[in-house]
Amino acid sequence: MNNKIRLSHVSMIVSLAVVLSLMTAYVPMLGILSLVIPVPYAIIGTLSNKKYSILSIVVTFLILMFSVSPIYSVNICILSVIPGIIIGNIAKKGMGQKEYNKFEPIYGGIIAFVISTIVFFFVAKIIFNINLITELMGIMESSIQLQSEIIKDTGSKMIEGLSINDLLKYIGNMIPTMLFFKSMISAFITYYIEVIILKRIKIVNFQTPKFTEFYLPGNAITVSFSLYLLVLLLEIMNVNLHTELIMINLQMVFNAMFIIQGIAVCIHYVKTNRKKGSSKLIFFGVIFLCITGFMGISFIGMLDSIIDFRKVRSYKSI
């Protein structure tokens, strides 16, 4: 592969990533930079071989372990380094291919970030004896109590009848959905910034994925329906796995994904009809969306997963 980079270049990229990690550790105001830590490793995954990728993980782990703390080192390596390299490897497989799903690194990245987060929770509990969920809920409980006391002191009746325990329970139930959305945002940011950087330095000319071309991979409808049937089967078998909670989170995730695809379809047709001067279609489309709201957008996204209105792929979902 002609675009491979040497060890010296990998060392420079890892050094930049380590500096970003140290900045987020020692300067709390720069915590937002944690979102871009996976980007250098995505570049390494795209432009180097597996040996250099593994070496970058080891070097990052050792430097952060001795300069910050072991748990922070594990945090960065599991939650940022490994998902970044996975996104880079998936992007590398698509280089030079004519028919390539430009969103595939994002899909793979979402899965990688979700699994990495679950693994980190498990490692933190087993090795460091830290229950991150409990710690997080404790912080949220103290924050909510503080806010409720402030509101009560003002004499407002806005929170009358509101139970803090019920609110915390609701937030706890939504953790899987929040985890998915955090992973989706991280995957989007990582891949988009990587593509922009590689195009700027003219090493690899990736095509930037356009939002109007977004579509769910594979048989989205079939997969969602199969998951619902599986959850119902578990409930019938009386398996104590909080099936209602799983069902709610599945519904929220798929609704959100269909809404995103529906918005992409709407933007695509607005742009297409503006070029053709078909203002009537745009007008009636806006009225339809105003009446149906997010439910209508989600329905459009679901239909596009089956019919492929925009002809952005060479296969149908079903």
Short mmCIF file of C-alpha atoms in Angstrom, two decimals:
data_model
loop_
_atom_site.label_atom_id
_atom_site.label_comp_id
_atom_site.label_asym_id
_atom_site.label_seq_id
_atom_site.Cartn_x
_atom_site.Cartn_y
_atom_site.Cartn_z
CA MET A 1 0.00 0.00 0.00
CA ASN A 2 1.62 3.26 -1.13
CA ASN A 3 0.06 5.44 1.53
CA LYS A 4 1.70 3.74 4.52
CA ILE A 5 3.61 5.99 6.89
CA ARG A 6 6.90 5.30 8.66
CA LEU A 7 7.50 4.74 12.37
CA SER A 8 8.75 8.31 12.81
CA HIS A 9 5.44 9.67 11.52
CA VAL A 10 3.48 7.30 13.76
CA SER A 11 5.55 8.52 16.74
CA MET A 12 4.67 12.14 15.96
CA ILE A 13 0.96 11.33 15.69
CA VAL A 14 1.01 9.38 18.97
CA SER A 15 2.85 12.27 20.65
CA LEU A 16 0.08 14.66 19.56
CA ALA A 17 -2.59 12.29 20.88
CA VAL A 18 -0.77 11.91 24.22
CA VAL A 19 -0.53 15.71 24.55
CA LEU A 20 -4.30 15.96 23.97
CA SER A 21 -4.87 13.28 26.61
CA LEU A 22 -2.66 15.09 29.14
CA MET A 23 -4.43 18.39 28.45
CA THR A 24 -7.84 16.85 29.15
CA ALA A 25 -6.48 15.24 32.33
CA TYR A 26 -4.82 18.30 33.86
CA VAL A 27 -6.93 21.14 32.43
CA PRO A 28 -10.63 20.38 33.15
CA MET A 29 -11.77 23.31 30.99
CA LEU A 30 -10.29 21.50 27.96
CA GLY A 31 -12.28 18.32 28.61
CA ILE A 32 -14.14 18.82 25.32
CA LEU A 33 -10.88 17.86 23.56
CA SER A 34 -11.49 14.26 24.64
CA LEU A 35 -13.83 13.99 21.63
CA VAL A 36 -10.90 14.40 19.21
CA ILE A 37 -8.42 12.07 20.97
CA PRO A 38 -9.52 9.09 18.78
CA VAL A 39 -8.75 11.04 15.56
CA PRO A 40 -4.93 10.60 15.57
CA TYR A 41 -5.36 6.87 16.16
CA ALA A 42 -7.90 6.65 13.33
CA ILE A 43 -5.24 8.17 11.05
CA ILE A 44 -2.71 5.60 12.32
CA GLY A 45 -5.22 2.80 11.66
CA THR A 46 -5.75 4.04 8.10
CA LEU A 47 -2.16 4.78 7.10
CA SER A 48 -0.11 2.19 9.01
CA ASN A 49 -0.05 -1.56 9.58
CA LYS A 50 -1.30 -3.58 12.55
CA LYS A 51 2.14 -3.66 14.19
CA TYR A 52 2.31 0.14 14.43
CA SER A 53 -1.32 0.28 15.60
CA ILE A 54 -0.61 -2.11 18.48
CA LEU A 55 2.62 -0.25 19.28
CA SER A 56 0.70 3.04 19.50
CA ILE A 57 -1.71 1.48 22.03
CA VAL A 58 1.15 0.18 24.19
CA VAL A 59 3.11 3.47 24.11
CA THR A 60 0.02 5.53 24.94
CA PHE A 61 -0.89 3.22 27.81
CA LEU A 62 2.59 3.34 29.38
CA ILE A 63 3.02 7.12 29.08
CA LEU A 64 -0.40 7.91 30.56
CA MET A 65 -0.06 5.29 33.28
CA PHE A 66 3.12 6.88 34.65
CA SER A 67 2.20 10.52 33.94
CA VAL A 68 -1.44 10.50 35.13
CA SER A 69 -2.84 7.29 36.62
CA PRO A 70 -3.46 3.64 35.65
CA ILE A 71 -7.25 4.05 35.47
CA TYR A 72 -6.97 7.14 33.26
CA SER A 73 -4.58 5.25 30.99
CA VAL A 74 -7.04 2.36 30.72
CA ASN A 75 -9.85 4.86 30.12
CA ILE A 76 -8.11 6.54 27.17
CA CYS A 77 -6.88 3.30 25.61
CA ILE A 78 -10.24 1.52 25.78
CA LEU A 79 -12.59 4.44 25.10
CA SER A 80 -10.53 6.42 22.56
CA VAL A 81 -7.47 4.62 21.17
CA ILE A 82 -9.00 1.26 20.24
CA PRO A 83 -12.23 2.66 18.67
CA GLY A 84 -10.14 5.20 16.72
CA ILE A 85 -7.90 2.47 15.30
CA ILE A 86 -10.95 0.36 14.40
CA ILE A 87 -12.50 3.29 12.49
CA GLY A 88 -9.19 3.81 10.67
CA ASN A 89 -8.93 0.14 9.72
CA ILE A 90 -12.48 0.08 8.35
CA ALA A 91 -11.75 3.23 6.33
CA LYS A 92 -8.56 1.64 4.98
CA LYS A 93 -10.50 -1.36 3.65
CA GLY A 94 -12.64 0.98 1.53
CA MET A 95 -9.70 2.78 -0.09
CA GLY A 96 -9.61 2.26 -3.84
CA GLN A 97 -13.05 0.65 -4.00
CA LYS A 98 -15.56 2.19 -6.40
CA GLU A 99 -18.69 0.90 -4.68
CA TYR A 100 -18.02 1.62 -1.03
CA ASN A 101 -20.39 2.67 1.72
CA LYS A 102 -18.86 5.93 2.96
CA PHE A 103 -20.78 5.57 6.22
CA GLU A 104 -19.39 2.10 7.01
CA PRO A 105 -16.55 3.46 9.23
CA ILE A 106 -19.19 5.40 11.18
CA TYR A 107 -21.39 2.32 11.65
CA GLY A 108 -18.39 0.26 12.74
CA GLY A 109 -17.23 3.11 14.96
CA ILE A 110 -20.58 3.30 16.76
CA ILE A 111 -20.40 -0.42 17.55
CA ALA A 112 -16.75 -0.08 18.62
CA PHE A 113 -17.49 2.85 20.96
CA VAL A 114 -20.49 1.07 22.53
CA ILE A 115 -18.57 -2.17 23.14
CA SER A 116 -15.52 -0.26 24.41
CA THR A 117 -17.65 1.62 26.94
CA ILE A 118 -19.21 -1.60 28.22
CA VAL A 119 -15.74 -3.20 28.46
CA PHE A 120 -14.39 -0.20 30.36
CA PHE A 121 -17.26 -0.38 32.88
CA PHE A 122 -16.47 -4.08 33.36
CA VAL A 123 -12.70 -3.50 33.71
CA ALA A 124 -13.24 -0.63 36.17
CA LYS A 125 -15.43 -2.87 38.34
CA ILE A 126 -13.25 -5.99 38.21
CA ILE A 127 -9.74 -4.49 38.36
CA PHE A 128 -10.19 -1.11 40.07
CA ASN A 129 -13.32 -2.02 42.11
CA ILE A 130 -15.11 1.12 40.88
CA ASN A 131 -18.78 0.93 39.91
CA LEU A 132 -19.00 3.75 37.37
CA ILE A 133 -22.78 3.55 37.10
CA THR A 134 -23.15 3.97 40.87
CA GLU A 135 -20.64 6.84 40.87
CA LEU A 136 -22.43 8.55 38.00
CA MET A 137 -25.85 8.17 39.61
CA GLY A 138 -24.45 9.51 42.90
CA ILE A 139 -23.16 12.64 41.18
CA MET A 140 -26.47 13.13 39.39
CA GLU A 141 -28.44 12.63 42.62
CA SER A 142 -26.44 15.28 44.49
CA SER A 143 -26.75 17.65 41.53
CA ILE A 144 -30.53 17.17 41.24
CA GLN A 145 -31.00 17.62 44.99
CA LEU A 146 -28.96 20.83 44.92
CA GLN A 147 -31.00 22.20 42.01
CA SER A 148 -34.30 21.26 43.67
CA GLU A 149 -33.26 23.04 46.89
CA ILE A 150 -32.35 26.16 44.91
CA ILE A 151 -35.74 26.11 43.16
CA LYS A 152 -37.56 25.62 46.50
CA ASP A 153 -35.69 28.57 48.01
CA THR A 154 -37.01 30.80 45.25
CA GLY A 155 -40.57 29.90 46.26
CA SER A 156 -41.34 28.29 42.90
CA LYS A 157 -43.90 25.47 42.74
CA MET A 158 -42.42 24.07 39.54
CA ILE A 159 -41.12 20.85 41.14
CA GLU A 160 -44.11 20.08 43.36
CA GLY A 161 -44.94 16.38 43.18
CA LEU A 162 -41.63 15.58 41.51
CA SER A 163 -39.83 12.61 43.06
CA ILE A 164 -36.04 12.69 42.83
CA ASN A 165 -35.90 8.89 43.09
CA ASP A 166 -38.32 8.49 40.18
CA LEU A 167 -36.30 10.95 38.12
CA LEU A 168 -33.05 9.11 38.88
CA LYS A 169 -34.70 5.80 38.02
CA TYR A 170 -35.85 7.21 34.69
CA ILE A 171 -32.35 8.52 33.91
CA GLY A 172 -30.84 5.17 34.88
CA ASN A 173 -33.25 3.38 32.54
CA MET A 174 -32.17 5.64 29.67
CA ILE A 175 -28.43 4.96 30.13
CA PRO A 176 -28.28 2.43 27.22
CA THR A 177 -29.84 5.00 24.86
CA MET A 178 -27.52 7.76 26.10
CA LEU A 179 -24.57 5.39 25.60
CA PHE A 180 -25.64 4.77 22.00
CA PHE A 181 -26.01 8.48 21.19
CA LYS A 182 -22.65 9.31 22.78
CA SER A 183 -21.05 6.57 20.68
CA MET A 184 -22.78 7.83 17.53
CA ILE A 185 -21.54 11.40 18.09
CA SER A 186 -17.98 10.17 18.81
CA ALA A 187 -17.92 8.01 15.66
CA PHE A 188 -19.19 10.88 13.46
CA ILE A 189 -16.66 13.36 14.87
CA THR A 190 -13.74 10.92 14.61
CA TYR A 191 -14.35 9.90 11.00
CA TYR A 192 -15.27 13.35 9.66
CA ILE A 193 -12.21 15.01 11.19
CA GLU A 194 -9.97 12.19 9.95
CA VAL A 195 -11.31 12.55 6.39
CA ILE A 196 -10.83 16.34 6.47
CA ILE A 197 -7.23 16.05 7.76
CA LEU A 198 -6.22 13.37 5.23
CA LYS A 199 -7.70 15.40 2.37
CA ARG A 200 -5.91 18.56 3.55
CA ILE A 201 -2.48 16.89 3.72
CA LYS A 202 -3.25 15.13 0.40
CA ILE A 203 -2.21 11.66 1.53
CA VAL A 204 -5.56 9.98 0.92
CA ASN A 205 -8.45 11.55 -0.99
CA PHE A 206 -11.43 10.16 0.88
CA GLN A 207 -14.85 11.30 -0.25
CA THR A 208 -16.50 13.15 2.62
CA PRO A 209 -19.81 11.42 3.40
CA LYS A 210 -22.72 13.77 2.79
CA PHE A 211 -25.53 13.88 5.31
CA THR A 212 -28.09 13.71 2.48
CA GLU A 213 -26.68 10.27 1.56
CA PHE A 214 -27.07 8.84 5.06
CA TYR A 215 -28.84 5.50 5.25
CA LEU A 216 -28.99 2.65 7.73
CA PRO A 217 -26.86 -0.36 6.86
CA GLY A 218 -28.27 -3.71 5.81
CA ASN A 219 -31.77 -4.86 6.55
CA ALA A 220 -32.63 -2.18 9.13
CA ILE A 221 -36.35 -3.03 9.24
CA THR A 222 -35.71 -6.78 9.44
CA VAL A 223 -33.11 -6.35 12.18
CA SER A 224 -35.33 -4.08 14.30
CA PHE A 225 -38.32 -6.42 13.90
CA SER A 226 -36.18 -9.46 14.77
CA LEU A 227 -34.87 -7.74 17.91
CA TYR A 228 -38.41 -6.91 19.03
CA LEU A 229 -39.46 -10.55 18.50
CA LEU A 230 -36.41 -11.74 20.45
CA VAL A 231 -37.25 -9.46 23.38
CA LEU A 232 -40.88 -10.65 23.33
CA LEU A 233 -39.66 -14.26 23.32
CA LEU A 234 -37.48 -13.56 26.37
CA GLU A 235 -40.49 -12.06 28.14
CA ILE A 236 -42.63 -15.11 27.32
CA MET A 237 -39.86 -17.35 28.70
CA ASN A 238 -39.90 -15.29 31.95
CA VAL A 239 -36.21 -14.46 31.67
CA ASN A 240 -35.46 -11.73 34.21
CA LEU A 241 -33.65 -9.31 31.88
CA HIS A 242 -35.81 -6.17 32.27
CA THR A 243 -37.43 -6.75 28.87
CA GLU A 244 -39.61 -3.63 29.13
CA LEU A 245 -36.51 -1.50 29.65
CA ILE A 246 -34.75 -3.18 26.70
CA MET A 247 -37.82 -2.64 24.50
CA ILE A 248 -38.04 1.07 25.38
CA ASN A 249 -34.35 1.63 24.63
CA LEU A 250 -34.55 -0.31 21.35
CA GLN A 251 -37.55 1.74 20.28
CA MET A 252 -35.82 5.03 21.13
CA VAL A 253 -32.63 4.06 19.28
CA PHE A 254 -34.38 2.89 16.09
CA ASN A 255 -36.78 5.85 16.13
CA ALA A 256 -33.82 8.22 16.38
CA MET A 257 -31.98 6.47 13.53
CA PHE A 258 -35.07 6.54 11.31
CA ILE A 259 -35.56 10.23 12.16
CA ILE A 260 -31.97 10.96 11.08
CA GLN A 261 -32.51 9.07 7.82
CA GLY A 262 -35.86 10.81 7.33
CA ILE A 263 -34.23 14.23 7.76
CA ALA A 264 -31.56 13.21 5.23
CA VAL A 265 -34.31 12.24 2.74
CA CYS A 266 -36.16 15.54 3.30
CA ILE A 267 -33.01 17.63 2.78
CA HIS A 268 -32.18 15.64 -0.36
CA TYR A 269 -35.60 16.32 -1.92
CA VAL A 270 -35.62 19.98 -0.89
CA LYS A 271 -32.29 20.48 -2.69
CA THR A 272 -33.43 18.47 -5.72
CA ASN A 273 -36.74 20.31 -6.09
CA ARG A 274 -35.15 23.73 -5.55
CA LYS A 275 -32.91 23.07 -8.55
CA LYS A 276 -35.94 22.04 -10.60
CA GLY A 277 -37.96 25.00 -9.34
CA SER A 278 -40.72 22.77 -7.92
CA SER A 279 -41.75 25.02 -5.04
CA LYS A 280 -45.21 23.41 -4.73
CA LEU A 281 -43.78 20.04 -3.73
CA ILE A 282 -41.59 21.72 -1.11
CA PHE A 283 -44.60 23.63 0.23
CA PHE A 284 -46.80 20.52 0.56
CA GLY A 285 -43.88 18.59 2.04
CA VAL A 286 -43.39 21.24 4.73
CA ILE A 287 -47.13 21.16 5.55
CA PHE A 288 -47.01 17.35 5.84
CA LEU A 289 -44.03 17.48 8.20
CA CYS A 290 -45.63 20.24 10.29
CA ILE A 291 -48.74 18.08 10.75
CA THR A 292 -47.01 14.75 11.40
CA GLY A 293 -43.89 16.05 13.18
CA PHE A 294 -41.11 13.64 14.13
CA MET A 295 -43.44 10.67 13.63
CA GLY A 296 -43.78 11.54 9.95
CA ILE A 297 -40.02 12.06 9.56
CA SER A 298 -39.36 8.70 11.24
CA PHE A 299 -41.89 7.02 8.91
CA ILE A 300 -40.16 8.54 5.86
CA GLY A 301 -36.81 7.24 7.12
CA MET A 302 -38.28 3.77 7.65
CA LEU A 303 -39.75 3.72 4.13
CA ASP A 304 -36.44 4.88 2.66
CA SER A 305 -34.73 1.93 4.38
CA ILE A 306 -37.00 -0.35 2.35
CA ILE A 307 -37.54 1.47 -0.96
CA ASP A 308 -34.35 3.61 -1.24
CA PHE A 309 -35.99 6.77 -2.62
CA ARG A 310 -32.67 8.55 -3.24
CA LYS A 311 -30.98 5.62 -5.06
CA VAL A 312 -27.88 6.02 -2.88
CA ARG A 313 -27.09 2.31 -2.72
CA SER A 314 -27.06 -0.64 -5.04
CA TYR A 315 -29.25 -2.91 -2.88
CA LYS A 316 -32.54 -2.77 -1.04
CA SER A 317 -33.04 -3.41 2.67
CA ILE A 318 -35.68 -6.05 2.10
#
